[in-house]
mmCIF file with all atom_site columns, C-alpha atoms in Angstrom:
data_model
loop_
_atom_site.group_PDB
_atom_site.id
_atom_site.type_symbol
_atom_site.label_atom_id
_atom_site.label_alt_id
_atom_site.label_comp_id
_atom_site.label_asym_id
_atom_site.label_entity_id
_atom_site.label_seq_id
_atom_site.pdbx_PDB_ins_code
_atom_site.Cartn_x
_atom_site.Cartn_y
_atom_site.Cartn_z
_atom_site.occupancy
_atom_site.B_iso_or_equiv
_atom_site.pdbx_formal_charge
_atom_site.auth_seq_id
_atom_site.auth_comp_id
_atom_site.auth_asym_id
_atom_site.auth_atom_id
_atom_site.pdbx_PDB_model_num
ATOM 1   C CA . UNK A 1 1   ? 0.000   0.000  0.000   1.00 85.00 ? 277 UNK A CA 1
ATOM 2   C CA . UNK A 1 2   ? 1.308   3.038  -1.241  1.00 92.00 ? 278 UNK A CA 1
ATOM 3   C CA . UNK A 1 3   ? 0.428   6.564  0.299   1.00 96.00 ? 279 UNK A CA 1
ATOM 4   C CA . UNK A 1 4   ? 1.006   9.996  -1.446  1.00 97.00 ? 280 UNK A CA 1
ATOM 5   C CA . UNK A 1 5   ? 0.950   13.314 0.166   1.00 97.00 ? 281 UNK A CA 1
ATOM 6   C CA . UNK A 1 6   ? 1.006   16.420 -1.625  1.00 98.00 ? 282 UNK A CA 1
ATOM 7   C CA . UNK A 1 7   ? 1.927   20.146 -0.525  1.00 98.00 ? 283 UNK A CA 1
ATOM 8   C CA . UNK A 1 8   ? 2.858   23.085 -2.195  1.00 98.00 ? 284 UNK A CA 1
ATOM 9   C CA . UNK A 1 9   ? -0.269  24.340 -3.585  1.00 97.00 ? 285 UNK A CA 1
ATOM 10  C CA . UNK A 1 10  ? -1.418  28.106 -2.698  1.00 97.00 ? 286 UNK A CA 1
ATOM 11  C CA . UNK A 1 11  ? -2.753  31.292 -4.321  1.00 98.00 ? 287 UNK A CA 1
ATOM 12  C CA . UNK A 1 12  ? -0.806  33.079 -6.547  1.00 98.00 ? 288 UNK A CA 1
ATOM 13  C CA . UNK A 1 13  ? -1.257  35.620 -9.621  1.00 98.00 ? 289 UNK A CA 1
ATOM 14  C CA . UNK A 1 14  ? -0.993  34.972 -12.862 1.00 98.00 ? 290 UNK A CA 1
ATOM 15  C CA . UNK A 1 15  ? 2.264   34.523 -14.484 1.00 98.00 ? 291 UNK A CA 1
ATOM 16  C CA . UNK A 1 16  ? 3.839   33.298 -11.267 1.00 98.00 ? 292 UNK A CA 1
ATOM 17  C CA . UNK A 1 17  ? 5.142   29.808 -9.922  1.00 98.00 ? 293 UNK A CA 1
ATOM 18  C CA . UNK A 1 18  ? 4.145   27.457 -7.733  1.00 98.00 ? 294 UNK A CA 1
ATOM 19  C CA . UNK A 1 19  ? 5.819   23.823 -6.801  1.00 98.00 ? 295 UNK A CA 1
ATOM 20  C CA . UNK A 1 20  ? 3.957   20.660 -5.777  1.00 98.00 ? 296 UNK A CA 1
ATOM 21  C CA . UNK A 1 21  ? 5.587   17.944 -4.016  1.00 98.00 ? 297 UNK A CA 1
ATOM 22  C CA . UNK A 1 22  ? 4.239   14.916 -3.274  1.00 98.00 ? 298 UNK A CA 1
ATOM 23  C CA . UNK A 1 23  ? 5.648   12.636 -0.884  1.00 97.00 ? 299 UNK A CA 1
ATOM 24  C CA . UNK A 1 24  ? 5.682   9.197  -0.646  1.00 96.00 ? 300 UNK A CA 1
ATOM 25  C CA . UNK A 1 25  ? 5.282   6.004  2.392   1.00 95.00 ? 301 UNK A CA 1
ATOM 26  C CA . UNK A 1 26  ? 4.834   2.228  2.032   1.00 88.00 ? 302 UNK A CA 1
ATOM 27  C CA . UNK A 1 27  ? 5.467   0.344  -1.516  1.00 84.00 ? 303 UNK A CA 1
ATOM 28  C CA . UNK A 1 28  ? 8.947   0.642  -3.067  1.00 90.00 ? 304 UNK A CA 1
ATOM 29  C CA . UNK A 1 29  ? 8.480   4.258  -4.636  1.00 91.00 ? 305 UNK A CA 1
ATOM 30  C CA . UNK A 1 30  ? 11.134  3.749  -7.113  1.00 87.00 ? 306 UNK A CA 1
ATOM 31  C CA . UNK A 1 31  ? 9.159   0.786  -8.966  1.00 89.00 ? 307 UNK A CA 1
ATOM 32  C CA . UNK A 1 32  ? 6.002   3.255  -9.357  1.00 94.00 ? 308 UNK A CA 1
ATOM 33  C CA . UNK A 1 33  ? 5.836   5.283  -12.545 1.00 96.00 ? 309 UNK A CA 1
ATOM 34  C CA . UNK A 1 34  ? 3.983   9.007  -11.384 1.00 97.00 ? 310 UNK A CA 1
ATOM 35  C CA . UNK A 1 35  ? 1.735   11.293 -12.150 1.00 97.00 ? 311 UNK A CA 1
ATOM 36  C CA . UNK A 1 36  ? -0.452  14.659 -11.501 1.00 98.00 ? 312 UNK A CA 1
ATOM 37  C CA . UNK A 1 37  ? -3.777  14.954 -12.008 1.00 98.00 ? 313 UNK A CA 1
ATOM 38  C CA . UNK A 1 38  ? -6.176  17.922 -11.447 1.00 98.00 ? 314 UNK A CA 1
ATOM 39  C CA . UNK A 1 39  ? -9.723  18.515 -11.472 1.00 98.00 ? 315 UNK A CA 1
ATOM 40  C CA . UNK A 1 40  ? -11.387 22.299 -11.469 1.00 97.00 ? 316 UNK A CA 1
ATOM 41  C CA . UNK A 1 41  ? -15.112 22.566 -9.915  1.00 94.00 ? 317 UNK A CA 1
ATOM 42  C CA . UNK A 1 42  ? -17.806 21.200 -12.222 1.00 95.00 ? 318 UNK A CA 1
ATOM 43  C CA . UNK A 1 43  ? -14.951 19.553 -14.791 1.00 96.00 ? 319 UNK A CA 1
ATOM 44  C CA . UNK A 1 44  ? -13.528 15.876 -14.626 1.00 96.00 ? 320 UNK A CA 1
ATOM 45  C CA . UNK A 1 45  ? -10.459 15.053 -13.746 1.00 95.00 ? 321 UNK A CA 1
ATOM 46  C CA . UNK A 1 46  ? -7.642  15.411 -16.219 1.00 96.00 ? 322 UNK A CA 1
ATOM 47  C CA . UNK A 1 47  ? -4.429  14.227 -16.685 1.00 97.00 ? 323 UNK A CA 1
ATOM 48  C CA . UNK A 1 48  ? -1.298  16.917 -16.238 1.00 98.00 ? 324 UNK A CA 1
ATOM 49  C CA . UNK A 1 49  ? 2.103   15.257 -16.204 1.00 98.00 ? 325 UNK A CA 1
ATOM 50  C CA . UNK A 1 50  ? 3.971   11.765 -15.435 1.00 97.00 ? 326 UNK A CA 1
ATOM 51  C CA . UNK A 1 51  ? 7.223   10.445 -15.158 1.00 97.00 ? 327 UNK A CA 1
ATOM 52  C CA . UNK A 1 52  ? 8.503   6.957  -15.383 1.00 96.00 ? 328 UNK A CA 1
ATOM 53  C CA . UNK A 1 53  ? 10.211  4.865  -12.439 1.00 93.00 ? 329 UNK A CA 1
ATOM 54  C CA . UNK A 1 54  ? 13.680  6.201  -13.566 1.00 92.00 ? 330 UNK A CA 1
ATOM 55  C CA . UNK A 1 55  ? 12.810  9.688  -14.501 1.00 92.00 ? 331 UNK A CA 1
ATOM 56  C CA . UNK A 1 56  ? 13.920  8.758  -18.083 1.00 95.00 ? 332 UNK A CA 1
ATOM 57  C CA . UNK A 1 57  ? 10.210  9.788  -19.735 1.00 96.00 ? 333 UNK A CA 1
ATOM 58  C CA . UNK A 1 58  ? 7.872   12.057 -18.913 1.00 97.00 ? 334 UNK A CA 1
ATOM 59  C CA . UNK A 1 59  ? 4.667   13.525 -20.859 1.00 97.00 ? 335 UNK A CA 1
ATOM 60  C CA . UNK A 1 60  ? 2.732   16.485 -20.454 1.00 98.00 ? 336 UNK A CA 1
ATOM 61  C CA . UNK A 1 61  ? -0.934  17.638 -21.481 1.00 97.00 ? 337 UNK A CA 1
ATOM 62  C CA . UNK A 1 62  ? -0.672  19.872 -24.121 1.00 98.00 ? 338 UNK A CA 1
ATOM 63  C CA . UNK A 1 63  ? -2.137  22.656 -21.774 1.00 97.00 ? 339 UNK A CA 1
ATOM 64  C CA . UNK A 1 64  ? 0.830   23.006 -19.619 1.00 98.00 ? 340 UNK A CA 1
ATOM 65  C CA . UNK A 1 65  ? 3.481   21.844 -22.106 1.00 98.00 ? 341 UNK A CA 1
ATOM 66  C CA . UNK A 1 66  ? 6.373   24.043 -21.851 1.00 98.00 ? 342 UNK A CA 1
ATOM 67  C CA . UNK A 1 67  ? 5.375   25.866 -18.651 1.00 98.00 ? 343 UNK A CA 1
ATOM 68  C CA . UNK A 1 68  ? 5.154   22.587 -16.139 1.00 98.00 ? 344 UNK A CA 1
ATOM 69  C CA . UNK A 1 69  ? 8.033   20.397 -15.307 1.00 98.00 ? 345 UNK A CA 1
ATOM 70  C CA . UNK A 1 70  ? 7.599   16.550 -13.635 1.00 98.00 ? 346 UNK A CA 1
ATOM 71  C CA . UNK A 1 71  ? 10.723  15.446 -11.430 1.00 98.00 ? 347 UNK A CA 1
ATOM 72  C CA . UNK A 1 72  ? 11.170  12.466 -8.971  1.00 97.00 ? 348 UNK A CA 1
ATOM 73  C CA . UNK A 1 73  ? 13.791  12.369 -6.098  1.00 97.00 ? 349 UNK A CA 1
ATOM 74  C CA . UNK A 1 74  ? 13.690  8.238  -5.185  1.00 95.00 ? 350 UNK A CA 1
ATOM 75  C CA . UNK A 1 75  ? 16.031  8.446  -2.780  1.00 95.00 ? 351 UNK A CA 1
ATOM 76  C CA . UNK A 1 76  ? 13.430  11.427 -0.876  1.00 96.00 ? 352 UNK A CA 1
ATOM 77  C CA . UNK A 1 77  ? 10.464  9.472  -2.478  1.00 96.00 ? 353 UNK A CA 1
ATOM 78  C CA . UNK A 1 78  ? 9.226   12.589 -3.300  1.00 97.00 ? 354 UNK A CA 1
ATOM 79  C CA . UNK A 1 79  ? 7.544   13.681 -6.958  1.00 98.00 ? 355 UNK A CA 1
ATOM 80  C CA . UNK A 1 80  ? 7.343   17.298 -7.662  1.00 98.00 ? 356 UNK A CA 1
ATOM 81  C CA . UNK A 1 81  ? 5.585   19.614 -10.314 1.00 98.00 ? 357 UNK A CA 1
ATOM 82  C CA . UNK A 1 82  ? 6.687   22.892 -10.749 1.00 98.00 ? 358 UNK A CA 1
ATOM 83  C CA . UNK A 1 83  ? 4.502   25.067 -12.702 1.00 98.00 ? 359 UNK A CA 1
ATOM 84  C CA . UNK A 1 84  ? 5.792   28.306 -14.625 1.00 98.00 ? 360 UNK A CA 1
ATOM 85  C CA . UNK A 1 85  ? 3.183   31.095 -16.351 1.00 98.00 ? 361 UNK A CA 1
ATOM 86  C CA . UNK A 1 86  ? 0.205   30.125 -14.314 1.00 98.00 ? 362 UNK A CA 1
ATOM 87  C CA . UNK A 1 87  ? -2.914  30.947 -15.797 1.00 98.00 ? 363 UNK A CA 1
ATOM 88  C CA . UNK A 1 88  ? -6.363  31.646 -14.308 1.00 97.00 ? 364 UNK A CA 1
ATOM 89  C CA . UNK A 1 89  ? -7.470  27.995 -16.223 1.00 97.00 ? 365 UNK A CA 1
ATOM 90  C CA . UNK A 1 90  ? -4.726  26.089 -14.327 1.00 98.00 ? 366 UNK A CA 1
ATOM 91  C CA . UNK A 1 91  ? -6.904  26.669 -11.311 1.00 98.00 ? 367 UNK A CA 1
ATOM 92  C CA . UNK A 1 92  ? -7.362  23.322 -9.772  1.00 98.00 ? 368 UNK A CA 1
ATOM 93  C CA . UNK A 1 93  ? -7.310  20.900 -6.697  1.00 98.00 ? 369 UNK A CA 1
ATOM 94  C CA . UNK A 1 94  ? -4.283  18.859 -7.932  1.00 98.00 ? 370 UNK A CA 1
ATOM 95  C CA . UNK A 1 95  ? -3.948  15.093 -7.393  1.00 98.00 ? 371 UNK A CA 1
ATOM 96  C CA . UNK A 1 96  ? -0.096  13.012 -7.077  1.00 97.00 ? 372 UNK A CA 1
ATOM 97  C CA . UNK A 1 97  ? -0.741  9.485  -8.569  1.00 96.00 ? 373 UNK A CA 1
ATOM 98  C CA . UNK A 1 98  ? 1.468   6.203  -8.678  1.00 96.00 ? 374 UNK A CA 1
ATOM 99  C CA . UNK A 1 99  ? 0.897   3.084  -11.006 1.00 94.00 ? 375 UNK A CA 1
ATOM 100 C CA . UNK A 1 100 ? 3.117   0.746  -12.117 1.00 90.00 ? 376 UNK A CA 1
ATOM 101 C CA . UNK A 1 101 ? 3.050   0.934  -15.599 1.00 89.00 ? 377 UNK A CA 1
ATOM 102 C CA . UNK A 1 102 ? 3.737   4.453  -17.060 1.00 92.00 ? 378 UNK A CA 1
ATOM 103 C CA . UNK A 1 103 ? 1.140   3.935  -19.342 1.00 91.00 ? 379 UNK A CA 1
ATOM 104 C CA . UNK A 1 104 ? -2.002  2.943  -17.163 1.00 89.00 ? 380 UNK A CA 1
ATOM 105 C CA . UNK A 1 105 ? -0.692  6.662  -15.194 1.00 91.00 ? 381 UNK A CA 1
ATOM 106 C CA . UNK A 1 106 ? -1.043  8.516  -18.414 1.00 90.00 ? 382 UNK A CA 1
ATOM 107 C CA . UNK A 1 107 ? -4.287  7.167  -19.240 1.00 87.00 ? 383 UNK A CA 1
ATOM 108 C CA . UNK A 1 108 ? -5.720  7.971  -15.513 1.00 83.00 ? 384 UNK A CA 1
ATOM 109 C CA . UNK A 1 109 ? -5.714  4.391  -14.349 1.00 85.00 ? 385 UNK A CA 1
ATOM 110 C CA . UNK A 1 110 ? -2.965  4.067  -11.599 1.00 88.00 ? 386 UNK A CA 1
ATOM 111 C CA . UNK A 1 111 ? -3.379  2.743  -8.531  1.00 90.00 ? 387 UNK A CA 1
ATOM 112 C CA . UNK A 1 112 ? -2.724  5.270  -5.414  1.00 95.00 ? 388 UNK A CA 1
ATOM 113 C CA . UNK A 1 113 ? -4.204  8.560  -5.505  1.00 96.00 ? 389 UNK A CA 1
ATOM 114 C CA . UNK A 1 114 ? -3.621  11.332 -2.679  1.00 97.00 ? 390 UNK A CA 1
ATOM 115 C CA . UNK A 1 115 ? -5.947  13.651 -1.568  1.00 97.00 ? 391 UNK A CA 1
ATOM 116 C CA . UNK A 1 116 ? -4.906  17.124 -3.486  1.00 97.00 ? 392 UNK A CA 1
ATOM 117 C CA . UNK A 1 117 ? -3.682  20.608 -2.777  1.00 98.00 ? 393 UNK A CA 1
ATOM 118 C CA . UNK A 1 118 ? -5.732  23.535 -4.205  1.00 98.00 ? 394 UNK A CA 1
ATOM 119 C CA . UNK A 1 119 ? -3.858  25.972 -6.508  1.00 98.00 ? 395 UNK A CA 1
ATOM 120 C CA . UNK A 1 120 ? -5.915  28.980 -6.897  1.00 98.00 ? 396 UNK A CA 1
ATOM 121 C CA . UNK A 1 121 ? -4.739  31.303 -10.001 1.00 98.00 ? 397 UNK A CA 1
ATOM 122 C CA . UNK A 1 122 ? -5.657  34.939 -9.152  1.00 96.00 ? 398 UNK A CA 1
ATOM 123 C CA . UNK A 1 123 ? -5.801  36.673 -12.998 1.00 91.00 ? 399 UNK A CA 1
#
């Protein structure tokens, strides 16, 4: 069992940064590919970033492409997402993720999901 933590998120204007971390317990964090998620009030939830076990690939939405960057620490067990330019439409509570197959994260399937941090966008 696998449990994910995030922190980082805030309020901030647009055209500023934020980073997310998301911190990891139980499982062997290193064999999990990862992944953020985020869902804004009356929307689904949508897939932002992910990074495989190594940190070798990563993908992006083509929303934040360019302005959001996916890392992994495995020796911290820690994920983070650092977003650049942040717009009024990246407003969102924002979900860490862990699967293990890079994949299933990418298509919104893996298997441990924490519980968010809100990043409020002021424009």
């Amino acid at each position: 069992q696998v449990q994910l933590v995030e922190s980082g998120g805030g309020l901030v204007q647009a055209g500023g940064s934020l980073r997310l971390s998301c911190a990891a317990s139980g499982g062997t964090f290193s064999s999990y590919a990862m992944g953020w998620f985020r869902q804004a009030p009356g929307k689904e939830r949508e897939f932002v970033a992910a990074i495989s076990w190594g940190g070798r690939s990563t993908d992006y939405s083509d929303s934040v492409k360019g302005r959001f960057i996916i890392t992994r620490d495995n020796a911290k067990k820690t994920v983070y997402l650092q977003m650049n330019s942040l717009k009024p439409e990246d407003a969102a509570l924002y979900y860490c993720a862990a699967g293990e197959g890079y994949s299933r994260v990418i298509a919104g399937g893996p298997k441990y999901w924490g519980q968010g941090t809100q990043v409020t966008v002021s424009s």
